[in-house]
PDB file of C-alpha atoms in Angstrom:
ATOM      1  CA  UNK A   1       4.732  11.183  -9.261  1.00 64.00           C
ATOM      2  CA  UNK A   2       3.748   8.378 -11.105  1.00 73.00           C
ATOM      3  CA  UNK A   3       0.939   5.752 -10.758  1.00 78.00           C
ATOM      4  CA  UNK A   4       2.454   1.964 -11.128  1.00 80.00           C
ATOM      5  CA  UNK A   5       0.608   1.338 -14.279  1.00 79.00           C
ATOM      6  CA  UNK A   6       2.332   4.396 -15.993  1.00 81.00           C
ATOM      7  CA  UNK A   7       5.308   2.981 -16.138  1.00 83.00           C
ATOM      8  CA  UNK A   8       7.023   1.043 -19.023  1.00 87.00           C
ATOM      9  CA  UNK A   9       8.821  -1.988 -19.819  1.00 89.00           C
ATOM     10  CA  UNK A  10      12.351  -2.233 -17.773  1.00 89.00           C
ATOM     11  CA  UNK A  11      11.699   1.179 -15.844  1.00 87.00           C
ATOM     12  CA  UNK A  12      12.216   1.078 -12.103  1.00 87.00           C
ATOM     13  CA  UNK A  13      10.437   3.268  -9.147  1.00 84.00           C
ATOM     14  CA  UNK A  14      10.102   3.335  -5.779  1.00 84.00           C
ATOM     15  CA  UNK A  15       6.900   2.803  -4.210  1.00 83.00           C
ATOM     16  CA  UNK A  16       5.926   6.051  -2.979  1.00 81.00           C
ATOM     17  CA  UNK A  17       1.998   5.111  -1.194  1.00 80.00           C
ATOM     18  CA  UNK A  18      -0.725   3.243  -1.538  1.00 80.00           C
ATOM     19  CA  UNK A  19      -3.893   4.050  -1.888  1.00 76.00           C
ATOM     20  CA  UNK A  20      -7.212   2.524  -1.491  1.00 76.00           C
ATOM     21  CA  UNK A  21      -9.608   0.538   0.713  1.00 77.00           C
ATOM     22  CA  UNK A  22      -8.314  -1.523   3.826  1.00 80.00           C
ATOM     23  CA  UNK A  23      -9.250  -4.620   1.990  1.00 81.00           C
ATOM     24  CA  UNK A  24      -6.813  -3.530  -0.980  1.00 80.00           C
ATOM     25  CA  UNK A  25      -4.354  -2.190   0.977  1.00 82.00           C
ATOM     26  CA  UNK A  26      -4.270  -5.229   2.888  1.00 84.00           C
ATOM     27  CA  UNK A  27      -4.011  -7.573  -0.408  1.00 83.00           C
ATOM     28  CA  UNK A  28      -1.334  -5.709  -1.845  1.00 83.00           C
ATOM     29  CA  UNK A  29       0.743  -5.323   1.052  1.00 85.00           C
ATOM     30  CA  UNK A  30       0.425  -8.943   2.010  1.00 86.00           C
ATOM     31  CA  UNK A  31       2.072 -10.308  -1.547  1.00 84.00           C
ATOM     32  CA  UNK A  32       4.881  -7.529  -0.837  1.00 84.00           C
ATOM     33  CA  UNK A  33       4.187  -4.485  -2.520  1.00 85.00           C
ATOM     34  CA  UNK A  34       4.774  -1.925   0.525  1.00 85.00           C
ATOM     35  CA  UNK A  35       6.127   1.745   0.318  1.00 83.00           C
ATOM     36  CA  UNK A  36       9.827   2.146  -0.099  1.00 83.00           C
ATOM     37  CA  UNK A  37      10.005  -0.865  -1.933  1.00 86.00           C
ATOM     38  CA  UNK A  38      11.517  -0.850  -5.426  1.00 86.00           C
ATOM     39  CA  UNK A  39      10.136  -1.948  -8.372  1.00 87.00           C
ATOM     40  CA  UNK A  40      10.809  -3.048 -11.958  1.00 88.00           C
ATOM     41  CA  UNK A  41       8.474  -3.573 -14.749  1.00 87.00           C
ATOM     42  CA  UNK A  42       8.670  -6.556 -16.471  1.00 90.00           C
ATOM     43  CA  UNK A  43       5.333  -6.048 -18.844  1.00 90.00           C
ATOM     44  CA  UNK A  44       3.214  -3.260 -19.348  1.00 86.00           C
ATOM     45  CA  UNK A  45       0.429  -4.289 -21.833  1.00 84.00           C
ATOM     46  CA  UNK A  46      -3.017  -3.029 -22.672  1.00 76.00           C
ATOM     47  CA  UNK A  47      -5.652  -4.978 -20.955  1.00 75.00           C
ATOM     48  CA  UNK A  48      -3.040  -7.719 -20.119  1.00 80.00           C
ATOM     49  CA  UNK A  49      -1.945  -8.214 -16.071  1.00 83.00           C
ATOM     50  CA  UNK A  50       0.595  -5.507 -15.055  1.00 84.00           C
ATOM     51  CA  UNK A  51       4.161  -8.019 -14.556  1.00 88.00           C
ATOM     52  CA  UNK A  52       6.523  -5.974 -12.139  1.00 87.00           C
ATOM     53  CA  UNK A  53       9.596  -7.505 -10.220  1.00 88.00           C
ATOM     54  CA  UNK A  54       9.891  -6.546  -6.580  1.00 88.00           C
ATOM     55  CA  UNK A  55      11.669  -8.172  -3.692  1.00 86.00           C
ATOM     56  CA  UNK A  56      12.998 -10.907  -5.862  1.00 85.00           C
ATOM     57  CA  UNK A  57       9.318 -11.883  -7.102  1.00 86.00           C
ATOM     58  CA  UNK A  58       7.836 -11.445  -9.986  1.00 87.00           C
ATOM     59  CA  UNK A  59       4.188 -10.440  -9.301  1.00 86.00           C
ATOM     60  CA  UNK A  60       1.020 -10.050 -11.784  1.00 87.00           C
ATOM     61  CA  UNK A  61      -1.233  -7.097 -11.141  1.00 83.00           C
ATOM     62  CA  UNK A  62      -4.933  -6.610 -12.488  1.00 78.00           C
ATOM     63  CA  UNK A  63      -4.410  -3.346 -13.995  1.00 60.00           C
ATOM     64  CA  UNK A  64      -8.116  -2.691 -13.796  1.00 52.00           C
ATOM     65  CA  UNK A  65      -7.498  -2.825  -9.995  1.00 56.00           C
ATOM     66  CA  UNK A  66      -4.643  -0.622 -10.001  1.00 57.00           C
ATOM     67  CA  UNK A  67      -6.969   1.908 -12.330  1.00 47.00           C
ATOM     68  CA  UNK A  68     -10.013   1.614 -10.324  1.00 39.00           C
ATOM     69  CA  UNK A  69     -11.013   4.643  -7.338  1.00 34.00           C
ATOM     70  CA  UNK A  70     -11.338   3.152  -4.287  1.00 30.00           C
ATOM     71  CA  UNK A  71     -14.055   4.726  -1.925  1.00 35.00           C
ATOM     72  CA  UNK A  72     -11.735   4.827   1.564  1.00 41.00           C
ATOM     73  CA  UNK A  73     -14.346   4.100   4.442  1.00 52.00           C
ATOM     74  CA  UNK A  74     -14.255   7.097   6.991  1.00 63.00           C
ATOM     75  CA  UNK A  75     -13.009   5.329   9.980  1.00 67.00           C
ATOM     76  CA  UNK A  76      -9.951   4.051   7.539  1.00 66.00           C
ATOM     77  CA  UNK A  77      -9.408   7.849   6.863  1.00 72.00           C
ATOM     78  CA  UNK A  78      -9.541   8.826  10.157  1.00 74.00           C
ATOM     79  CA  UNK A  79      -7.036   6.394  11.861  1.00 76.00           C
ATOM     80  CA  UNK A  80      -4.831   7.005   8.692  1.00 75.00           C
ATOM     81  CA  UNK A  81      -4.374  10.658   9.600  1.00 78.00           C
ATOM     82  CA  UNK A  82      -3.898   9.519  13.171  1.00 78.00           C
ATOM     83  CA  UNK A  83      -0.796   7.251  12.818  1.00 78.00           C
ATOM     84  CA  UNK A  84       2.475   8.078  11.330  1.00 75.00           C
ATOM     85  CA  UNK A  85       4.765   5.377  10.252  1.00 69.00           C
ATOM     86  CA  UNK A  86       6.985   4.910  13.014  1.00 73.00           C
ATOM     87  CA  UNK A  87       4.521   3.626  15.250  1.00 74.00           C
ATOM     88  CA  UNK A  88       5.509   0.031  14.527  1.00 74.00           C
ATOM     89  CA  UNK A  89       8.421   0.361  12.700  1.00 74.00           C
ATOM     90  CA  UNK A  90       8.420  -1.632   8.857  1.00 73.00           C
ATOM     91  CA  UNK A  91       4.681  -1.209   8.382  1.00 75.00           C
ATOM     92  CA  UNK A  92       3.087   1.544   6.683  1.00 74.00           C
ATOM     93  CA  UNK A  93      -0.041   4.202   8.153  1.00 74.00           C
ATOM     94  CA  UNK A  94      -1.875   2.537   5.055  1.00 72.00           C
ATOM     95  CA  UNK A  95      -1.850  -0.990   6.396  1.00 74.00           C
ATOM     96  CA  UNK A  96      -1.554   0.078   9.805  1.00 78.00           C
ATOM     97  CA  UNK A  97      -5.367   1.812   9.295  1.00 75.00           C
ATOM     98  CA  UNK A  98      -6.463  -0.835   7.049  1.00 72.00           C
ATOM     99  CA  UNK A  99      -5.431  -3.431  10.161  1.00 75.00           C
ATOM    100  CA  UNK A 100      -7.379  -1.137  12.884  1.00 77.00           C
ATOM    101  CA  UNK A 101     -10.263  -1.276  10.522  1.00 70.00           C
ATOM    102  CA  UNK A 102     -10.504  -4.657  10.445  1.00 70.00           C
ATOM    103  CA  UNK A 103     -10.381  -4.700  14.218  1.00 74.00           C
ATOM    104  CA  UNK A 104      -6.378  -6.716  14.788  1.00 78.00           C
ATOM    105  CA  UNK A 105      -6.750  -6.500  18.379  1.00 83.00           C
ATOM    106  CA  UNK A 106      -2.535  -6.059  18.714  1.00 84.00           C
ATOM    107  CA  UNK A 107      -2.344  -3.589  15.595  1.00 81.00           C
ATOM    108  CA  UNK A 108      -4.837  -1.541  17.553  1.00 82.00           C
ATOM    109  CA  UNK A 109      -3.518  -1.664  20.979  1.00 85.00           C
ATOM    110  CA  UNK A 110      -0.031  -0.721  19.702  1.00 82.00           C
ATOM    111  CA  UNK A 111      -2.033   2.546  17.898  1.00 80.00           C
ATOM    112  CA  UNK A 112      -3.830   3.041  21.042  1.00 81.00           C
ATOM    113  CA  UNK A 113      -0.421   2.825  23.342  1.00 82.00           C
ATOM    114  CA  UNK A 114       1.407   5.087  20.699  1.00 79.00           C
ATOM    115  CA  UNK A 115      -1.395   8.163  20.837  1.00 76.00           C
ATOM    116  CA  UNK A 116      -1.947   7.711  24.107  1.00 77.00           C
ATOM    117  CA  UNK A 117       1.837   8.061  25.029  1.00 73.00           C
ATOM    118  CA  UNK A 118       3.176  11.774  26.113  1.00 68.00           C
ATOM    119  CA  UNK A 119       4.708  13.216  23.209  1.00 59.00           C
ATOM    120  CA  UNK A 120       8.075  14.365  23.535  1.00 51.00           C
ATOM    121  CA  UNK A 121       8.453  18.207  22.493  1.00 49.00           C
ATOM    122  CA  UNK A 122      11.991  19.148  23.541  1.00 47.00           C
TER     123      UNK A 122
END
């Protein structure tokens, strides 16, 4: 699997994840870059903003901030590894944890009401 910034001019992926801190997570997601999505490098440049086109948009990345490590808060981890994706369907664990972080009152009562439900086993 590749990082994003690997990539070179005119070849596609899929986004697979996204790491980082809720506060990146949260950024990225917001301007449309969530997993599943495909993508298409327009520009891939040393020290130059990372072009890609996704969802009919064509977006400019800091590839510094794609490059950088992220120190993930503990709580952040800890819902992360709580949640699947399915718990409200189209958003992602990553900015489903990143939302519960930040304290979204409904994000966090629709985690709460999905771990607190019985789990079907049959």
């Amino acid at each position: 699997m590749k990082k994003l910034s690997e990539l070179k001019k005119d070849q596609n992926g899929k986004v697979v994840s996204i790491d980082g801190d809720y506060r990146f997570v949260s950024r990225i997601t917001s301007i449309g870059l969530t997993p599943g999505c495909e993508v298409t490098i327009i520009k891939n440049e040393k020290r130059r903003p990372l072009l890609v086109f996704v969802r009919d948009t064509m977006i400019a990345l800091n590839a510094s901030a794609l490059e950088a490590k992220y120190e993930t808060i503990p709580a952040y981890k800890e819902i992360k590894n709580l949640i699947t994706d399915d718990i409200i369907p189209g958003y992602s664990s990553s900015w489903l944890a990143a939302k519960a972080v930040e304290g979204d009152a409904p994000v966090c009562a629709k985690i709460k009401a999905s771990l607190d439900a019985p789990q079907n086993l049959g």
